PDB file of C-alpha atoms in Angstrom:
ATOM      1  CA  MET A   1     160.324  75.562   4.405  1.00 92.00           C
ATOM      2  CA  ARG A   2     157.662  78.141   3.659  1.00 94.00           C
ATOM      3  CA  ILE A   3     154.294  77.031   2.380  1.00 95.00           C
ATOM      4  CA  LEU A   4     151.040  78.857   1.737  1.00 95.00           C
ATOM      5  CA  VAL A   5     148.217  77.595   3.941  1.00 96.00           C
ATOM      6  CA  ASN A   6     144.802  78.967   2.987  1.00 96.00           C
ATOM      7  CA  GLY A   7     146.560  81.856   1.299  1.00 94.00           C
ATOM      8  CA  ALA A   8     148.815  82.800   4.253  1.00 94.00           C
ATOM      9  CA  SER A   9     152.525  82.111   4.374  1.00 95.00           C
ATOM     10  CA  HIS A  10     153.704  79.690   7.095  1.00 94.00           C
ATOM     11  CA  GLU A  11     157.120  78.351   8.047  1.00 94.00           C
ATOM     12  CA  VAL A  12     156.854  74.630   8.821  1.00 94.00           C
ATOM     13  CA  ARG A  13     159.359  71.970   9.837  1.00 94.00           C
ATOM     14  CA  ALA A  14     157.097  69.085   8.779  1.00 93.00           C
ATOM     15  CA  ALA A  15     157.988  67.272   5.584  1.00 91.00           C
ATOM     16  CA  ASP A  16     154.575  65.826   4.776  1.00 95.00           C
ATOM     17  CA  LEU A  17     151.005  67.092   4.820  1.00 96.00           C
ATOM     18  CA  SER A  18     149.917  65.033   7.810  1.00 96.00           C
ATOM     19  CA  ALA A  19     152.702  66.385  10.036  1.00 95.00           C
ATOM     20  CA  ALA A  20     152.166  69.923   8.741  1.00 96.00           C
ATOM     21  CA  LEU A  21     148.497  69.785   9.776  1.00 95.00           C
ATOM     22  CA  GLU A  22     149.529  68.727  13.293  1.00 94.00           C
ATOM     23  CA  GLU A  23     152.104  71.492  13.447  1.00 95.00           C
ATOM     24  CA  LEU A  24     149.587  74.111  12.307  1.00 94.00           C
ATOM     25  CA  GLY A  25     147.002  73.209  14.959  1.00 92.00           C
ATOM     26  CA  TYR A  26     144.606  71.043  12.919  1.00 93.00           C
ATOM     27  CA  GLY A  27     145.198  67.860  14.927  1.00 89.00           C
ATOM     28  CA  GLY A  28     142.009  65.826  15.188  1.00 88.00           C
ATOM     29  CA  ALA A  29     139.979  68.360  13.165  1.00 91.00           C
ATOM     30  CA  VAL A  30     137.485  67.324  10.485  1.00 93.00           C
ATOM     31  CA  VAL A  31     139.083  68.910   7.437  1.00 95.00           C
ATOM     32  CA  ALA A  32     139.653  68.171   3.768  1.00 97.00           C
ATOM     33  CA  THR A  33     142.924  69.060   2.110  1.00 97.00           C
ATOM     34  CA  ALA A  34     144.270  69.996  -1.283  1.00 97.00           C
ATOM     35  CA  VAL A  35     147.826  70.720  -2.381  1.00 97.00           C
ATOM     36  CA  ASN A  36     148.407  72.933  -5.409  1.00 96.00           C
ATOM     37  CA  GLY A  37     144.768  72.603  -6.389  1.00 94.00           C
ATOM     38  CA  GLU A  38     144.633  68.785  -6.211  1.00 96.00           C
ATOM     39  CA  PHE A  39     142.536  66.993  -3.594  1.00 97.00           C
ATOM     40  CA  VAL A  40     144.635  64.954  -1.152  1.00 98.00           C
ATOM     41  CA  PRO A  41     142.476  62.360   0.648  1.00 97.00           C
ATOM     42  CA  ALA A  42     143.056  61.965   4.394  1.00 96.00           C
ATOM     43  CA  ALA A  43     144.511  58.496   3.832  1.00 96.00           C
ATOM     44  CA  ASP A  44     147.222  59.911   1.559  1.00 96.00           C
ATOM     45  CA  ARG A  45     148.328  62.821   3.746  1.00 96.00           C
ATOM     46  CA  GLN A  46     151.212  60.973   5.371  1.00 94.00           C
ATOM     47  CA  GLY A  47     152.786  60.175   2.046  1.00 91.00           C
ATOM     48  CA  ALA A  48     152.141  63.651   0.608  1.00 95.00           C
ATOM     49  CA  ARG A  49     155.600  65.288   0.657  1.00 95.00           C
ATOM     50  CA  LEU A  50     155.565  69.066   0.784  1.00 95.00           C
ATOM     51  CA  THR A  51     158.063  71.279  -0.964  1.00 95.00           C
ATOM     52  CA  ASP A  52     158.876  74.940  -0.572  1.00 94.00           C
ATOM     53  CA  GLY A  53     156.162  77.202  -1.981  1.00 94.00           C
ATOM     54  CA  ASP A  54     153.400  74.571  -2.019  1.00 96.00           C
ATOM     55  CA  ARG A  55     149.855  75.911  -1.786  1.00 97.00           C
ATOM     56  CA  VAL A  56     147.871  73.991   0.815  1.00 97.00           C
ATOM     57  CA  GLU A  57     144.126  74.399   1.258  1.00 96.00           C
ATOM     58  CA  VAL A  58     142.519  73.187   4.497  1.00 96.00           C
ATOM     59  CA  LEU A  59     138.731  73.274   4.379  1.00 96.00           C
ATOM     60  CA  ALA A  60     136.097  72.504   6.987  1.00 95.00           C
ATOM     61  CA  PRO A  61     132.294  72.360   7.144  1.00 96.00           C
ATOM     62  CA  MET A  62     130.647  75.740   6.891  1.00 95.00           C
ATOM     63  CA  GLN A  63     127.169  77.182   6.434  1.00 95.00           C
ATOM     64  CA  GLY A  64     125.917  76.916   2.872  1.00 94.00           C
ATOM     65  CA  GLY A  65     122.866  77.435   0.717  1.00 93.00           C
TER      66      GLY A  65
ATOM     67  CA  MET B   1     107.265  60.734  -0.884  1.00 91.00           C
ATOM     68  CA  LEU B   2     110.057  62.667  -2.491  1.00 95.00           C
ATOM     69  CA  ARG B   3     112.606  60.315  -4.054  1.00 96.00           C
ATOM     70  CA  LEU B   4     116.131  61.618  -4.680  1.00 96.00           C
ATOM     71  CA  TYR B   5     118.731  59.087  -5.834  1.00 96.00           C
ATOM     72  CA  ASP B   6     116.910  56.142  -4.233  1.00 91.00           C
ATOM     73  CA  THR B   7     116.460  57.989  -0.946  1.00 96.00           C
ATOM     74  CA  GLU B   8     112.944  58.771   0.169  1.00 97.00           C
ATOM     75  CA  LEU B   9     112.206  61.976   2.036  1.00 97.00           C
ATOM     76  CA  ARG B  10     108.894  62.936   3.577  1.00 96.00           C
ATOM     77  CA  SER B  11     109.538  66.677   3.494  1.00 97.00           C
ATOM     78  CA  ARG B  12     109.642  68.492   0.159  1.00 98.00           C
ATOM     79  CA  LEU B  13     111.390  71.452   1.719  1.00 98.00           C
ATOM     80  CA  LEU B  14     115.188  71.552   1.531  1.00 98.00           C
ATOM     81  CA  LEU B  15     116.840  74.178   3.679  1.00 98.00           C
ATOM     82  CA  GLY B  16     120.117  76.058   3.431  1.00 97.00           C
ATOM     83  CA  THR B  17     122.135  76.692   6.581  1.00 96.00           C
ATOM     84  CA  ALA B  18     123.696  80.076   5.746  1.00 96.00           C
ATOM     85  CA  ARG B  19     123.148  83.584   7.087  1.00 95.00           C
ATOM     86  CA  TYR B  20     121.133  82.794  10.244  1.00 97.00           C
ATOM     87  CA  PRO B  21     121.413  85.257  13.135  1.00 96.00           C
ATOM     88  CA  SER B  22     122.801  82.537  15.434  1.00 95.00           C
ATOM     89  CA  PRO B  23     123.461  78.783  15.568  1.00 95.00           C
ATOM     90  CA  SER B  24     120.514  78.277  17.920  1.00 96.00           C
ATOM     91  CA  ILE B  25     118.133  80.043  15.518  1.00 97.00           C
ATOM     92  CA  LEU B  26     119.477  77.858  12.698  1.00 97.00           C
ATOM     93  CA  THR B  27     118.763  74.780  14.815  1.00 97.00           C
ATOM     94  CA  GLU B  28     115.221  75.911  15.657  1.00 97.00           C
ATOM     95  CA  ALA B  29     114.514  76.899  12.044  1.00 98.00           C
ATOM     96  CA  VAL B  30     115.592  73.461  10.790  1.00 98.00           C
ATOM     97  CA  LYS B  31     113.223  71.849  13.288  1.00 97.00           C
ATOM     98  CA  ALA B  32     110.335  74.205  12.459  1.00 98.00           C
ATOM     99  CA  SER B  33     110.770  73.577   8.718  1.00 98.00           C
ATOM    100  CA  GLY B  34     110.477  69.805   9.111  1.00 97.00           C
ATOM    101  CA  THR B  35     113.240  69.433   6.533  1.00 98.00           C
ATOM    102  CA  GLU B  36     115.222  66.219   6.281  1.00 97.00           C
ATOM    103  CA  LEU B  37     117.945  67.626   4.017  1.00 98.00           C
ATOM    104  CA  VAL B  38     120.098  70.719   4.561  1.00 98.00           C
ATOM    105  CA  THR B  39     122.771  72.206   2.345  1.00 97.00           C
ATOM    106  CA  VAL B  40     126.256  72.844   3.693  1.00 97.00           C
ATOM    107  CA  SER B  41     129.510  74.113   2.305  1.00 96.00           C
ATOM    108  CA  LEU B  42     133.274  74.045   2.773  1.00 95.00           C
ATOM    109  CA  ARG B  43     135.427  77.026   3.622  1.00 93.00           C
ATOM    110  CA  ARG B  44     138.970  77.631   4.735  1.00 94.00           C
ATOM    111  CA  GLU B  45     139.558  76.546   8.328  1.00 92.00           C
ATOM    112  CA  SER B  46     141.972  78.308  10.649  1.00 89.00           C
ATOM    113  CA  GLY B  47     144.115  76.022  12.786  1.00 85.00           C
ATOM    114  CA  GLY B  48     143.667  78.423  15.684  1.00 84.00           C
ATOM    115  CA  GLU B  49     139.915  79.115  15.546  1.00 86.00           C
ATOM    116  CA  ARG B  50     138.623  75.843  14.104  1.00 86.00           C
ATOM    117  CA  ALA B  51     135.217  77.495  13.555  1.00 88.00           C
ATOM    118  CA  GLY B  52     134.031  74.791  11.182  1.00 90.00           C
ATOM    119  CA  GLN B  53     134.323  72.086  13.814  1.00 91.00           C
ATOM    120  CA  GLY B  54     131.636  73.678  16.006  1.00 91.00           C
ATOM    121  CA  PHE B  55     129.328  74.195  13.040  1.00 93.00           C
ATOM    122  CA  TRP B  56     129.702  70.569  11.984  1.00 94.00           C
ATOM    123  CA  SER B  57     128.826  69.292  15.445  1.00 93.00           C
ATOM    124  CA  ILE B  58     125.636  71.425  15.394  1.00 94.00           C
ATOM    125  CA  ILE B  59     124.628  69.998  12.007  1.00 95.00           C
ATOM    126  CA  ARG B  60     125.338  66.420  13.075  1.00 94.00           C
ATOM    127  CA  GLY B  61     123.168  66.992  16.132  1.00 94.00           C
ATOM    128  CA  LEU B  62     120.182  67.845  13.918  1.00 94.00           C
ATOM    129  CA  GLY B  63     119.850  64.287  12.616  1.00 94.00           C
ATOM    130  CA  VAL B  64     119.191  65.372   9.016  1.00 97.00           C
ATOM    131  CA  ARG B  65     120.957  64.463   5.795  1.00 97.00           C
ATOM    132  CA  VAL B  66     123.402  66.951   4.325  1.00 97.00           C
ATOM    133  CA  LEU B  67     123.870  68.075   0.749  1.00 98.00           C
ATOM    134  CA  PRO B  68     127.326  69.667   0.346  1.00 98.00           C
ATOM    135  CA  ASN B  69     127.517  72.376  -2.285  1.00 97.00           C
ATOM    136  CA  THR B  70     130.257  73.741  -4.491  1.00 97.00           C
ATOM    137  CA  ALA B  71     129.126  77.344  -4.013  1.00 94.00           C
ATOM    138  CA  GLY B  72     131.402  80.041  -5.350  1.00 92.00           C
ATOM    139  CA  CYS B  73     133.172  77.764  -7.831  1.00 95.00           C
ATOM    140  CA  HIS B  74     133.623  79.353 -11.236  1.00 95.00           C
ATOM    141  CA  SER B  75     135.509  76.575 -13.005  1.00 97.00           C
ATOM    142  CA  VAL B  76     135.008  72.871 -13.606  1.00 97.00           C
ATOM    143  CA  LYS B  77     138.295  72.072 -11.862  1.00 97.00           C
ATOM    144  CA  GLU B  78     137.397  74.055  -8.740  1.00 96.00           C
ATOM    145  CA  ALA B  79     133.944  72.515  -8.551  1.00 97.00           C
ATOM    146  CA  VAL B  80     135.222  68.950  -9.011  1.00 98.00           C
ATOM    147  CA  THR B  81     137.964  69.378  -6.378  1.00 97.00           C
ATOM    148  CA  THR B  82     135.511  70.982  -3.938  1.00 97.00           C
ATOM    149  CA  ALA B  83     133.082  68.112  -4.490  1.00 98.00           C
ATOM    150  CA  GLN B  84     135.833  65.585  -3.785  1.00 98.00           C
ATOM    151  CA  MET B  85     136.764  67.409  -0.587  1.00 97.00           C
ATOM    152  CA  GLY B  86     133.126  67.646   0.482  1.00 97.00           C
ATOM    153  CA  ARG B  87     132.554  63.928  -0.042  1.00 98.00           C
ATOM    154  CA  GLU B  88     135.355  63.119   2.371  1.00 97.00           C
ATOM    155  CA  VAL B  89     134.429  65.644   5.062  1.00 96.00           C
ATOM    156  CA  PHE B  90     130.674  65.106   5.007  1.00 96.00           C
ATOM    157  CA  GLY B  91     130.719  61.393   4.305  1.00 96.00           C
ATOM    158  CA  THR B  92     128.183  61.565   1.469  1.00 97.00           C
ATOM    159  CA  SER B  93     128.454  61.200  -2.277  1.00 97.00           C
ATOM    160  CA  TRP B  94     125.613  63.690  -2.753  1.00 98.00           C
ATOM    161  CA  VAL B  95     126.717  67.056  -4.109  1.00 98.00           C
ATOM    162  CA  LYS B  96     124.826  70.194  -5.055  1.00 98.00           C
ATOM    163  CA  LEU B  97     126.910  71.124  -8.044  1.00 98.00           C
ATOM    164  CA  GLU B  98     127.309  74.830  -8.717  1.00 97.00           C
ATOM    165  CA  VAL B  99     129.492  76.212 -11.468  1.00 97.00           C
ATOM    166  CA  ILE B 100     128.858  79.941 -11.484  1.00 96.00           C
ATOM    167  CA  GLY B 101     129.192  81.756 -14.779  1.00 94.00           C
ATOM    168  CA  GLU B 102     128.566  85.363 -13.895  1.00 92.00           C
ATOM    169  CA  ASP B 103     128.822  87.334 -10.666  1.00 91.00           C
ATOM    170  CA  GLU B 104     125.921  89.795 -10.955  1.00 91.00           C
ATOM    171  CA  THR B 105     123.250  87.134 -11.285  1.00 92.00           C
ATOM    172  CA  LEU B 106     125.217  84.108 -10.065  1.00 92.00           C
ATOM    173  CA  GLN B 107     123.793  82.421 -13.143  1.00 94.00           C
ATOM    174  CA  PRO B 108     124.988  78.841 -13.604  1.00 96.00           C
ATOM    175  CA  ASP B 109     127.546  78.240 -16.344  1.00 97.00           C
ATOM    176  CA  VAL B 110     125.616  75.372 -17.877  1.00 97.00           C
ATOM    177  CA  PHE B 111     128.507  74.363 -20.148  1.00 97.00           C
ATOM    178  CA  GLY B 112     130.889  73.956 -17.210  1.00 97.00           C
ATOM    179  CA  LEU B 113     128.100  72.383 -15.199  1.00 98.00           C
ATOM    180  CA  VAL B 114     127.552  69.594 -17.726  1.00 98.00           C
ATOM    181  CA  GLU B 115     131.284  68.910 -17.917  1.00 98.00           C
ATOM    182  CA  ALA B 116     131.696  68.817 -14.137  1.00 98.00           C
ATOM    183  CA  ALA B 117     128.586  66.645 -13.752  1.00 98.00           C
ATOM    184  CA  ARG B 118     129.974  64.143 -16.241  1.00 98.00           C
ATOM    185  CA  ILE B 119     133.276  63.890 -14.337  1.00 98.00           C
ATOM    186  CA  LEU B 120     131.605  63.592 -10.936  1.00 98.00           C
ATOM    187  CA  ARG B 121     129.088  60.953 -12.062  1.00 98.00           C
ATOM    188  CA  ARG B 122     132.012  58.867 -13.347  1.00 97.00           C
ATOM    189  CA  GLU B 123     133.605  59.211  -9.911  1.00 97.00           C
ATOM    190  CA  GLY B 124     130.455  57.886  -8.258  1.00 97.00           C
ATOM    191  CA  PHE B 125     128.893  61.140  -7.083  1.00 98.00           C
ATOM    192  CA  GLU B 126     125.156  61.636  -6.944  1.00 98.00           C
ATOM    193  CA  VAL B 127     124.941  65.042  -8.544  1.00 98.00           C
ATOM    194  CA  PHE B 128     122.261  67.681  -7.879  1.00 98.00           C
ATOM    195  CA  PRO B 129     123.085  70.305 -10.533  1.00 98.00           C
ATOM    196  CA  TYR B 130     122.086  73.904  -9.888  1.00 98.00           C
ATOM    197  CA  THR B 131     120.974  74.891 -13.362  1.00 98.00           C
ATOM    198  CA  THR B 132     118.687  77.237 -15.275  1.00 97.00           C
ATOM    199  CA  GLU B 133     115.334  76.288 -16.821  1.00 97.00           C
ATOM    200  CA  ASP B 134     117.081  75.705 -20.171  1.00 97.00           C
ATOM    201  CA  LEU B 135     115.708  72.525 -21.727  1.00 98.00           C
ATOM    202  CA  ILE B 136     118.835  71.578 -23.619  1.00 98.00           C
ATOM    203  CA  ALA B 137     121.084  72.083 -20.591  1.00 98.00           C
ATOM    204  CA  ALA B 138     118.663  69.853 -18.669  1.00 98.00           C
ATOM    205  CA  GLU B 139     118.859  67.202 -21.372  1.00 98.00           C
ATOM    206  CA  ARG B 140     122.667  67.275 -21.345  1.00 98.00           C
ATOM    207  CA  LEU B 141     122.752  67.016 -17.551  1.00 98.00           C
ATOM    208  CA  LEU B 142     120.500  63.977 -17.679  1.00 98.00           C
ATOM    209  CA  GLU B 143     122.712  62.453 -20.383  1.00 98.00           C
ATOM    210  CA  ALA B 144     125.692  63.095 -18.083  1.00 97.00           C
ATOM    211  CA  GLY B 145     123.969  60.887 -15.516  1.00 97.00           C
ATOM    212  CA  CYS B 146     122.189  63.374 -13.254  1.00 98.00           C
ATOM    213  CA  ARG B 147     118.953  61.973 -11.855  1.00 97.00           C
ATOM    214  CA  VAL B 148     117.774  65.186 -10.189  1.00 98.00           C
ATOM    215  CA  LEU B 149     117.753  68.732 -11.574  1.00 98.00           C
ATOM    216  CA  MET B 150     117.701  71.942  -9.568  1.00 98.00           C
ATOM    217  CA  PRO B 151     116.524  74.804 -11.789  1.00 98.00           C
ATOM    218  CA  TRP B 152     116.655  78.320 -10.422  1.00 97.00           C
ATOM    219  CA  GLY B 153     113.500  80.262  -9.696  1.00 97.00           C
ATOM    220  CA  SER B 154     115.404  83.555  -9.941  1.00 95.00           C
ATOM    221  CA  PRO B 155     118.911  84.668  -8.938  1.00 94.00           C
ATOM    222  CA  ILE B 156     120.256  83.384  -5.608  1.00 93.00           C
ATOM    223  CA  GLY B 157     119.183  85.553  -2.702  1.00 90.00           C
ATOM    224  CA  SER B 158     116.989  87.824  -4.860  1.00 93.00           C
ATOM    225  CA  GLY B 159     113.647  86.702  -3.441  1.00 93.00           C
ATOM    226  CA  ARG B 160     111.965  87.322  -6.786  1.00 96.00           C
ATOM    227  CA  GLY B 161     110.192  83.977  -6.949  1.00 96.00           C
ATOM    228  CA  LEU B 162     109.589  82.083 -10.181  1.00 97.00           C
ATOM    229  CA  ASN B 163     110.967  84.482 -12.736  1.00 95.00           C
ATOM    230  CA  ASN B 164     110.254  82.513 -15.900  1.00 96.00           C
ATOM    231  CA  LEU B 165     107.021  80.622 -15.375  1.00 96.00           C
ATOM    232  CA  PHE B 166     106.784  79.620 -18.999  1.00 97.00           C
ATOM    233  CA  GLY B 167     110.285  78.140 -18.962  1.00 97.00           C
ATOM    234  CA  LEU B 168     109.765  76.329 -15.687  1.00 98.00           C
ATOM    235  CA  LYS B 169     106.441  74.873 -16.841  1.00 97.00           C
ATOM    236  CA  ALA B 170     108.087  73.739 -20.073  1.00 98.00           C
ATOM    237  CA  LEU B 171     110.859  72.048 -18.080  1.00 98.00           C
ATOM    238  CA  ARG B 172     108.311  70.267 -15.885  1.00 98.00           C
ATOM    239  CA  ALA B 173     106.341  69.139 -18.927  1.00 98.00           C
ATOM    240  CA  ARG B 174     109.428  68.008 -20.844  1.00 98.00           C
ATOM    241  CA  PHE B 175     110.823  65.824 -18.022  1.00 98.00           C
ATOM    242  CA  PRO B 176     107.796  64.480 -16.154  1.00 97.00           C
ATOM    243  CA  GLU B 177     109.727  61.626 -14.509  1.00 96.00           C
ATOM    244  CA  VAL B 178     112.771  63.577 -13.294  1.00 98.00           C
ATOM    245  CA  PRO B 179     112.739  64.974  -9.744  1.00 98.00           C
ATOM    246  CA  LEU B 180     112.920  68.764 -10.130  1.00 98.00           C
ATOM    247  CA  VAL B 181     113.814  70.966  -7.176  1.00 98.00           C
ATOM    248  CA  VAL B 182     113.362  74.714  -7.554  1.00 98.00           C
ATOM    249  CA  ASP B 183     116.503  76.177  -6.057  1.00 95.00           C
ATOM    250  CA  ALA B 184     117.245  79.848  -5.516  1.00 93.00           C
ATOM    251  CA  GLY B 185     115.211  83.016  -5.660  1.00 95.00           C
ATOM    252  CA  ILE B 186     112.218  81.964  -3.614  1.00 97.00           C
ATOM    253  CA  GLY B 187     111.316  84.910  -1.378  1.00 97.00           C
ATOM    254  CA  VAL B 188     108.018  84.147   0.330  1.00 98.00           C
ATOM    255  CA  PRO B 189     105.973  81.008   1.059  1.00 98.00           C
ATOM    256  CA  SER B 190     103.547  81.722  -1.796  1.00 98.00           C
ATOM    257  CA  HIS B 191     106.453  81.324  -4.262  1.00 98.00           C
ATOM    258  CA  ALA B 192     107.168  77.894  -2.794  1.00 98.00           C
ATOM    259  CA  ALA B 193     103.503  76.918  -2.918  1.00 98.00           C
ATOM    260  CA  GLN B 194     103.392  77.999  -6.570  1.00 98.00           C
ATOM    261  CA  ALA B 195     106.389  75.799  -7.426  1.00 98.00           C
ATOM    262  CA  LEU B 196     104.766  72.780  -5.812  1.00 98.00           C
ATOM    263  CA  GLU B 197     101.384  73.535  -7.423  1.00 98.00           C
ATOM    264  CA  LEU B 198     103.112  73.463 -10.820  1.00 97.00           C
ATOM    265  CA  GLY B 199     104.339  69.958 -10.065  1.00 98.00           C
ATOM    266  CA  PHE B 200     107.893  70.682  -8.980  1.00 98.00           C
ATOM    267  CA  ASP B 201     108.950  68.004  -6.544  1.00 98.00           C
ATOM    268  CA  ALA B 202     110.564  70.195  -3.912  1.00 98.00           C
ATOM    269  CA  VAL B 203     112.070  73.598  -3.202  1.00 98.00           C
ATOM    270  CA  LEU B 204     115.355  74.624  -1.650  1.00 98.00           C
ATOM    271  CA  ILE B 205     115.131  77.736   0.504  1.00 97.00           C
ATOM    272  CA  ASN B 206     117.804  79.623   2.375  1.00 97.00           C
ATOM    273  CA  THR B 207     117.821  83.429   2.446  1.00 96.00           C
ATOM    274  CA  ALA B 208     114.022  83.740   2.614  1.00 97.00           C
ATOM    275  CA  VAL B 209     114.138  81.922   5.957  1.00 98.00           C
ATOM    276  CA  SER B 210     117.478  82.991   7.402  1.00 97.00           C
ATOM    277  CA  GLN B 211     116.977  86.697   6.645  1.00 97.00           C
ATOM    278  CA  ALA B 212     113.353  86.888   7.791  1.00 97.00           C
ATOM    279  CA  ARG B 213     112.716  88.943  10.914  1.00 98.00           C
ATOM    280  CA  ASP B 214     111.745  85.667  12.632  1.00 98.00           C
ATOM    281  CA  PRO B 215     113.519  82.826  10.813  1.00 98.00           C
ATOM    282  CA  VAL B 216     111.882  80.129  12.934  1.00 98.00           C
ATOM    283  CA  GLY B 217     108.394  81.473  12.227  1.00 98.00           C
ATOM    284  CA  MET B 218     109.219  81.761   8.529  1.00 98.00           C
ATOM    285  CA  ALA B 219     110.542  78.193   8.426  1.00 98.00           C
ATOM    286  CA  GLY B 220     107.176  77.030   9.746  1.00 98.00           C
ATOM    287  CA  ALA B 221     105.341  79.182   7.204  1.00 98.00           C
ATOM    288  CA  PHE B 222     107.352  77.615   4.368  1.00 98.00           C
ATOM    289  CA  ALA B 223     106.607  74.128   5.674  1.00 98.00           C
ATOM    290  CA  GLN B 224     102.872  74.860   5.466  1.00 98.00           C
ATOM    291  CA  ALA B 225     103.182  76.434   2.006  1.00 98.00           C
ATOM    292  CA  VAL B 226     105.096  73.461   0.636  1.00 98.00           C
ATOM    293  CA  ALA B 227     102.577  71.015   2.085  1.00 98.00           C
ATOM    294  CA  ALA B 228      99.667  73.071   0.690  1.00 98.00           C
ATOM    295  CA  GLY B 229     101.268  73.410  -2.735  1.00 98.00           C
ATOM    296  CA  ARG B 230     101.895  69.685  -3.006  1.00 98.00           C
ATOM    297  CA  ALA B 231      98.392  68.807  -1.807  1.00 98.00           C
ATOM    298  CA  ALA B 232      96.979  71.206  -4.411  1.00 98.00           C
ATOM    299  CA  TYR B 233      99.075  69.628  -7.165  1.00 98.00           C
ATOM    300  CA  GLU B 234      97.871  66.161  -6.201  1.00 97.00           C
ATOM    301  CA  ALA B 235      94.288  67.421  -6.113  1.00 98.00           C
ATOM    302  CA  GLY B 236      94.581  68.711  -9.703  1.00 97.00           C
ATOM    303  CA  PRO B 237      94.224  72.508  -9.954  1.00 94.00           C
ATOM    304  CA  MET B 238      91.588  73.935 -12.321  1.00 94.00           C
ATOM    305  CA  GLU B 239      92.675  75.498 -15.590  1.00 91.00           C
ATOM    306  CA  PRO B 240      92.569  79.307 -15.599  1.00 90.00           C
ATOM    307  CA  ARG B 241      90.355  80.939 -18.235  1.00 92.00           C
ATOM    308  CA  ASP B 242      89.798  84.432 -19.481  1.00 94.00           C
ATOM    309  CA  LEU B 243      86.058  84.854 -18.987  1.00 93.00           C
ATOM    310  CA  ALA B 244      83.839  84.442 -15.956  1.00 92.00           C
ATOM    311  CA  VAL B 245      81.946  81.229 -15.380  1.00 89.00           C
ATOM    312  CA  PRO B 246      79.171  81.449 -12.769  1.00 88.00           C
ATOM    313  CA  SER B 247      79.934  79.150  -9.887  1.00 90.00           C
ATOM    314  CA  THR B 248      76.324  79.209  -8.664  1.00 90.00           C
ATOM    315  CA  PRO B 249      74.030  77.206 -10.977  1.00 88.00           C
ATOM    316  CA  VAL B 250      71.917  79.435 -13.235  1.00 83.00           C
ATOM    317  CA  ILE B 251      69.251  76.824 -13.861  1.00 88.00           C
ATOM    318  CA  GLY B 252      66.298  77.217 -11.515  1.00 88.00           C
ATOM    319  CA  LYS B 253      67.028  80.835 -10.694  1.00 87.00           C
ATOM    320  CA  ALA B 254      63.825  82.774  -9.886  1.00 90.00           C
ATOM    321  CA  PHE B 255      62.502  85.184 -12.482  1.00 88.00           C
ATOM    322  CA  LEU B 256      61.971  88.400 -10.490  1.00 91.00           C
ATOM    323  CA  LYS B 257      62.088  91.195 -13.039  1.00 87.00           C
TER     324      LYS B 257
END
C-alpha cells in the first residue's frame, strides 16, 4: 500500500505502524509518531493498522528555542 | 532559587538550542551559560539520515533538563498533538506551549493558547505558556492550571528587548507569586539584566546567543547579566525621579564666595 510518511509517498508492505517504521529505516530510533494527525504512543504502534493513503508523521528531537 | 513546577533551579537563564554554528559551539555555550534548562523541539525525521538521533545524544550528554516546545504550531490541535509527542520522546511532562497567531510577529494566539493549556493540564502536562503581557490572558492561563507564565519581551528573534515596559511591569505587579519568565526578543545582556531587575524570575534566550559572533562568549555575558540583574532586584533598586538630588551632603559645605 502507499502511505505518506512526513509528506512523502512511500510503498510499504507492513500492515501496522511498528513494522512500517522498521521497513522505513527507523528501527531503534527515538521517534514519536502520529497517524492522520492523531498521536500514536510507542506502546500502541504494533496494534496501529495502516491503510492505503494514511498520513504518518515521524518526529525526532531537534534544536528549538 | 528559581522554582518551576516544584523543581528548583539555581540558574535563572534558560537557553534555546537552535541556530548555533555547530553542535560543539552549542555544547560550549550551554556550559558557559550555566543554564540547567534548555528548550528543544520536534521535527520530521528521515529514516535514512536520522539527524535527530545525533542531536538528542548531544543534549543528553549535557546533563541539563529539557523543555520541549510546540514551536510553529498554529492550531490548538497541532500544539496538543506535538506536546503529546514531545512528552514521549523527551520523557518529560514539561512543555513550552506555543500557539502562534500571526506569522509576521509570531505573536501568540492567546485564545488558542488558553484552550490548549486547559487540555494539556488535564492530561497531566506542566505547561509553560508562551504568551503576551496581556493581563487577562495571563489570568485565564492561570485559571487553566498554568503555574508559570512566559511573556514575550518582543517578537521572537527580533532582539528588541522589553518592548512594553509598562505592560510587563503591570504583569509582574498583578501576579507577584507566579514565576514569570521573559521569553523572546531579548537581544543583549542588558535586556536580560533589566528583566531580572524588574523582578522577572528568569529569561529564556536563544538567538541573542546562537547568532552572536562568539556564542560561547555571549552565553557567559548573559550569565553575568542575569546574575547581576537578580542581585540588583534583591538589593532593592532606587526609584527614578525627574529632578537631581545631590549625592554629596550639602550640609557642612565651605562658604567660599
